[in-house]
Short mmCIF file of N, CA and C in Angstrom, two decimals:
data_model
loop_
_atom_site.label_atom_id
_atom_site.label_comp_id
_atom_site.label_asym_id
_atom_site.label_seq_id
_atom_site.Cartn_x
_atom_site.Cartn_y
_atom_site.Cartn_z
N UNK A 1 14.84 -24.86 0.17
CA UNK A 1 14.55 -23.75 1.04
C UNK A 1 15.58 -22.64 0.88
N UNK A 2 16.81 -23.00 0.61
CA UNK A 2 17.86 -22.00 0.42
C UNK A 2 17.63 -21.20 -0.86
N UNK A 3 16.85 -21.75 -1.75
CA UNK A 3 16.60 -21.10 -3.02
C UNK A 3 15.69 -19.88 -2.87
N UNK A 4 14.78 -19.89 -1.92
CA UNK A 4 13.81 -18.80 -1.75
C UNK A 4 14.47 -17.44 -1.50
N UNK A 5 15.38 -17.32 -0.53
CA UNK A 5 16.00 -16.01 -0.32
C UNK A 5 16.75 -15.50 -1.55
N UNK A 6 17.40 -16.42 -2.28
CA UNK A 6 18.11 -16.02 -3.49
C UNK A 6 17.14 -15.49 -4.54
N UNK A 7 16.00 -16.16 -4.68
CA UNK A 7 15.00 -15.70 -5.64
C UNK A 7 14.40 -14.36 -5.23
N UNK A 8 14.18 -14.18 -3.92
CA UNK A 8 13.65 -12.90 -3.43
C UNK A 8 14.64 -11.78 -3.72
N UNK A 9 15.93 -12.04 -3.47
CA UNK A 9 16.94 -11.01 -3.76
C UNK A 9 16.98 -10.72 -5.26
N UNK A 10 16.90 -11.77 -6.06
CA UNK A 10 17.00 -11.60 -7.50
C UNK A 10 15.79 -10.86 -8.07
N UNK A 11 14.59 -11.20 -7.60
CA UNK A 11 13.38 -10.64 -8.17
C UNK A 11 12.66 -9.68 -7.22
N UNK A 12 13.36 -9.18 -6.22
CA UNK A 12 12.75 -8.29 -5.23
C UNK A 12 12.12 -7.05 -5.84
N UNK A 13 12.79 -6.47 -6.83
CA UNK A 13 12.24 -5.27 -7.47
C UNK A 13 10.95 -5.58 -8.21
N UNK A 14 10.91 -6.72 -8.86
CA UNK A 14 9.70 -7.10 -9.60
C UNK A 14 8.55 -7.34 -8.63
N UNK A 15 8.82 -8.03 -7.53
CA UNK A 15 7.78 -8.30 -6.52
C UNK A 15 7.26 -7.00 -5.94
N UNK A 16 8.18 -6.10 -5.59
CA UNK A 16 7.77 -4.83 -5.00
C UNK A 16 6.98 -3.98 -5.99
N UNK A 17 7.42 -3.94 -7.23
CA UNK A 17 6.71 -3.17 -8.25
C UNK A 17 5.29 -3.74 -8.44
N UNK A 18 5.17 -5.06 -8.48
CA UNK A 18 3.86 -5.69 -8.62
C UNK A 18 2.96 -5.31 -7.46
N UNK A 19 3.49 -5.36 -6.24
CA UNK A 19 2.68 -5.01 -5.08
C UNK A 19 2.22 -3.56 -5.16
N UNK A 20 3.13 -2.66 -5.42
CA UNK A 20 2.77 -1.24 -5.41
C UNK A 20 1.81 -0.90 -6.54
N UNK A 21 2.02 -1.47 -7.72
CA UNK A 21 1.18 -1.13 -8.86
C UNK A 21 -0.20 -1.79 -8.81
N UNK A 22 -0.29 -2.99 -8.30
CA UNK A 22 -1.54 -3.73 -8.39
C UNK A 22 -2.19 -4.03 -7.04
N UNK A 23 -1.50 -4.70 -6.17
CA UNK A 23 -2.11 -5.13 -4.92
C UNK A 23 -2.44 -3.98 -3.99
N UNK A 24 -1.56 -2.98 -3.90
CA UNK A 24 -1.85 -1.87 -3.00
C UNK A 24 -3.07 -1.10 -3.47
N UNK A 25 -3.26 -1.01 -4.77
CA UNK A 25 -4.45 -0.34 -5.29
C UNK A 25 -5.70 -1.15 -4.93
N UNK A 26 -5.61 -2.47 -5.04
CA UNK A 26 -6.73 -3.31 -4.66
C UNK A 26 -7.04 -3.14 -3.18
N UNK A 27 -6.00 -3.09 -2.34
CA UNK A 27 -6.20 -2.89 -0.91
C UNK A 27 -6.90 -1.57 -0.64
N UNK A 28 -6.48 -0.52 -1.32
CA UNK A 28 -7.08 0.80 -1.12
C UNK A 28 -8.54 0.80 -1.56
N UNK A 29 -8.84 0.18 -2.69
CA UNK A 29 -10.22 0.12 -3.17
C UNK A 29 -11.07 -0.72 -2.22
N UNK A 30 -10.54 -1.85 -1.78
CA UNK A 30 -11.29 -2.70 -0.85
C UNK A 30 -11.56 -1.98 0.47
N UNK A 31 -10.58 -1.25 0.96
CA UNK A 31 -10.76 -0.50 2.20
C UNK A 31 -11.82 0.59 2.02
N UNK A 32 -11.79 1.26 0.89
CA UNK A 32 -12.78 2.30 0.61
C UNK A 32 -14.19 1.71 0.53
N UNK A 33 -14.34 0.59 -0.15
CA UNK A 33 -15.65 -0.06 -0.24
C UNK A 33 -16.13 -0.53 1.12
N UNK A 34 -15.22 -1.08 1.91
CA UNK A 34 -15.57 -1.53 3.24
C UNK A 34 -16.05 -0.36 4.09
N UNK A 35 -15.36 0.75 3.99
CA UNK A 35 -15.75 1.94 4.77
C UNK A 35 -17.16 2.40 4.38
N UNK A 36 -17.47 2.35 3.10
CA UNK A 36 -18.79 2.78 2.63
C UNK A 36 -19.88 1.79 3.03
N UNK A 37 -19.52 0.54 3.26
CA UNK A 37 -20.53 -0.46 3.61
C UNK A 37 -20.86 -0.48 5.10
N UNK A 38 -20.15 0.27 5.88
CA UNK A 38 -20.39 0.30 7.33
C UNK A 38 -21.56 1.22 7.65
N UNK A 39 -22.75 0.71 7.47
CA UNK A 39 -23.95 1.52 7.71
C UNK A 39 -24.46 1.40 9.13
N UNK A 40 -24.00 0.41 9.86
CA UNK A 40 -24.51 0.17 11.21
C UNK A 40 -23.73 0.92 12.29
N UNK A 41 -22.76 1.74 11.91
CA UNK A 41 -22.01 2.48 12.92
C UNK A 41 -22.52 3.92 12.99
N UNK A 42 -22.24 4.56 14.08
CA UNK A 42 -22.72 5.94 14.26
C UNK A 42 -21.95 6.88 13.33
N UNK A 43 -22.51 8.05 13.12
CA UNK A 43 -21.87 9.04 12.25
C UNK A 43 -20.53 9.47 12.84
N UNK A 44 -20.49 9.59 14.15
CA UNK A 44 -19.23 9.99 14.82
C UNK A 44 -18.14 8.94 14.59
N UNK A 45 -18.49 7.66 14.73
CA UNK A 45 -17.52 6.59 14.48
C UNK A 45 -17.10 6.57 13.01
N UNK A 46 -18.03 6.83 12.12
CA UNK A 46 -17.72 6.87 10.70
C UNK A 46 -16.71 7.98 10.40
N UNK A 47 -16.89 9.13 11.02
CA UNK A 47 -15.96 10.24 10.82
C UNK A 47 -14.57 9.89 11.34
N UNK A 48 -14.52 9.24 12.49
CA UNK A 48 -13.24 8.83 13.06
C UNK A 48 -12.54 7.83 12.14
N UNK A 49 -13.26 6.82 11.67
CA UNK A 49 -12.66 5.83 10.77
C UNK A 49 -12.21 6.46 9.46
N UNK A 50 -13.01 7.37 8.94
CA UNK A 50 -12.62 8.05 7.70
C UNK A 50 -11.36 8.87 7.90
N UNK A 51 -11.25 9.52 9.04
CA UNK A 51 -10.06 10.33 9.29
C UNK A 51 -8.81 9.46 9.45
N UNK A 52 -8.99 8.22 9.87
CA UNK A 52 -7.87 7.30 9.98
C UNK A 52 -7.50 6.75 8.60
N UNK A 53 -8.49 6.40 7.80
CA UNK A 53 -8.24 5.74 6.52
C UNK A 53 -7.83 6.69 5.41
N UNK A 54 -8.29 7.91 5.44
CA UNK A 54 -7.99 8.85 4.36
C UNK A 54 -6.49 9.07 4.19
N UNK A 55 -5.73 9.33 5.27
CA UNK A 55 -4.28 9.47 5.08
C UNK A 55 -3.62 8.20 4.54
N UNK A 56 -4.12 7.04 4.95
CA UNK A 56 -3.58 5.77 4.45
C UNK A 56 -3.77 5.68 2.94
N UNK A 57 -4.98 5.99 2.46
CA UNK A 57 -5.26 5.91 1.03
C UNK A 57 -4.40 6.91 0.25
N UNK A 58 -4.23 8.10 0.81
CA UNK A 58 -3.39 9.12 0.18
C UNK A 58 -1.95 8.64 0.11
N UNK A 59 -1.47 8.04 1.19
CA UNK A 59 -0.09 7.56 1.25
C UNK A 59 0.14 6.44 0.23
N UNK A 60 -0.79 5.53 0.11
CA UNK A 60 -0.67 4.45 -0.88
C UNK A 60 -0.61 5.04 -2.28
N UNK A 61 -1.43 6.05 -2.54
CA UNK A 61 -1.40 6.70 -3.85
C UNK A 61 -0.05 7.34 -4.14
N UNK A 62 0.55 7.98 -3.12
CA UNK A 62 1.87 8.59 -3.30
C UNK A 62 2.93 7.53 -3.54
N UNK A 63 2.88 6.43 -2.80
CA UNK A 63 3.84 5.35 -3.02
C UNK A 63 3.74 4.82 -4.44
N UNK A 64 2.53 4.66 -4.91
CA UNK A 64 2.32 4.14 -6.26
C UNK A 64 2.88 5.10 -7.29
N UNK A 65 2.64 6.40 -7.11
CA UNK A 65 3.13 7.41 -8.04
C UNK A 65 4.65 7.44 -8.04
N UNK A 66 5.26 7.39 -6.87
CA UNK A 66 6.72 7.42 -6.77
C UNK A 66 7.34 6.21 -7.46
N UNK A 67 6.75 5.06 -7.31
CA UNK A 67 7.33 3.85 -7.87
C UNK A 67 7.10 3.76 -9.37
N UNK A 68 5.90 4.08 -9.82
CA UNK A 68 5.61 3.93 -11.24
C UNK A 68 6.22 5.05 -12.06
N UNK A 69 6.60 6.15 -11.43
CA UNK A 69 7.22 7.22 -12.19
C UNK A 69 8.67 6.92 -12.53
N UNK A 70 9.26 5.93 -11.86
CA UNK A 70 10.64 5.56 -12.19
C UNK A 70 10.63 4.75 -13.48
N UNK A 71 11.72 4.81 -14.20
CA UNK A 71 11.79 4.06 -15.45
C UNK A 71 11.88 2.58 -15.13
N UNK A 72 11.61 1.75 -16.12
CA UNK A 72 11.50 0.31 -15.87
C UNK A 72 12.78 -0.28 -15.29
N UNK A 73 13.93 0.10 -15.78
CA UNK A 73 15.17 -0.48 -15.29
C UNK A 73 15.67 0.13 -14.00
N UNK A 74 15.08 1.22 -13.57
CA UNK A 74 15.56 1.91 -12.37
C UNK A 74 15.18 1.15 -11.12
N UNK A 75 15.98 1.28 -10.08
CA UNK A 75 15.63 0.60 -8.83
C UNK A 75 14.38 1.19 -8.21
N UNK A 76 13.56 0.34 -7.66
CA UNK A 76 12.35 0.80 -6.98
C UNK A 76 12.61 0.85 -5.50
N UNK A 77 11.70 1.42 -4.78
CA UNK A 77 11.86 1.57 -3.34
C UNK A 77 11.63 0.22 -2.67
N UNK A 78 12.66 -0.32 -2.12
CA UNK A 78 12.54 -1.61 -1.45
C UNK A 78 12.00 -1.47 -0.04
N UNK A 79 11.93 -0.23 0.44
CA UNK A 79 11.46 -0.01 1.80
C UNK A 79 10.01 0.44 1.85
N UNK A 80 9.26 0.29 0.76
CA UNK A 80 7.89 0.79 0.72
C UNK A 80 7.01 0.13 1.77
N UNK A 81 7.12 -1.16 1.93
CA UNK A 81 6.28 -1.85 2.92
C UNK A 81 6.65 -1.40 4.33
N UNK A 82 7.94 -1.24 4.60
CA UNK A 82 8.38 -0.77 5.91
C UNK A 82 7.90 0.65 6.16
N UNK A 83 8.01 1.49 5.14
CA UNK A 83 7.55 2.88 5.28
C UNK A 83 6.06 2.91 5.56
N UNK A 84 5.30 2.09 4.88
CA UNK A 84 3.86 2.05 5.11
C UNK A 84 3.56 1.56 6.52
N UNK A 85 4.30 0.58 6.99
CA UNK A 85 4.12 0.08 8.35
C UNK A 85 4.36 1.20 9.37
N UNK A 86 5.45 1.95 9.20
CA UNK A 86 5.74 3.03 10.13
C UNK A 86 4.71 4.14 10.02
N UNK A 87 4.22 4.40 8.80
CA UNK A 87 3.20 5.43 8.62
C UNK A 87 1.95 5.09 9.41
N UNK A 88 1.57 3.83 9.41
CA UNK A 88 0.35 3.43 10.11
C UNK A 88 0.49 3.54 11.61
N UNK A 89 1.70 3.46 12.12
CA UNK A 89 1.91 3.50 13.57
C UNK A 89 2.39 4.85 14.07
N UNK A 90 2.42 5.89 13.21
CA UNK A 90 2.82 7.24 13.65
C UNK A 90 1.77 7.85 14.51
#
């Protein structure tokens, strides 16, 4: 059990880069598809949900661009998940 925190510290940048480059894009695509599949809600509710999700998708895209634009050996943003959490609750 003591080994896990050491591995997270050692490979934290790799884990974060993987999340930002791959999983966050999947989340954004899945959210977009889910939004399009909501045919049983009213147009007004659809507009409200779209207005909530659009900034989230834009923010994920910016995080991905910021992280992937850094060179491979450069440190990545370790606070991306925290920043995204605060963005959602603003």
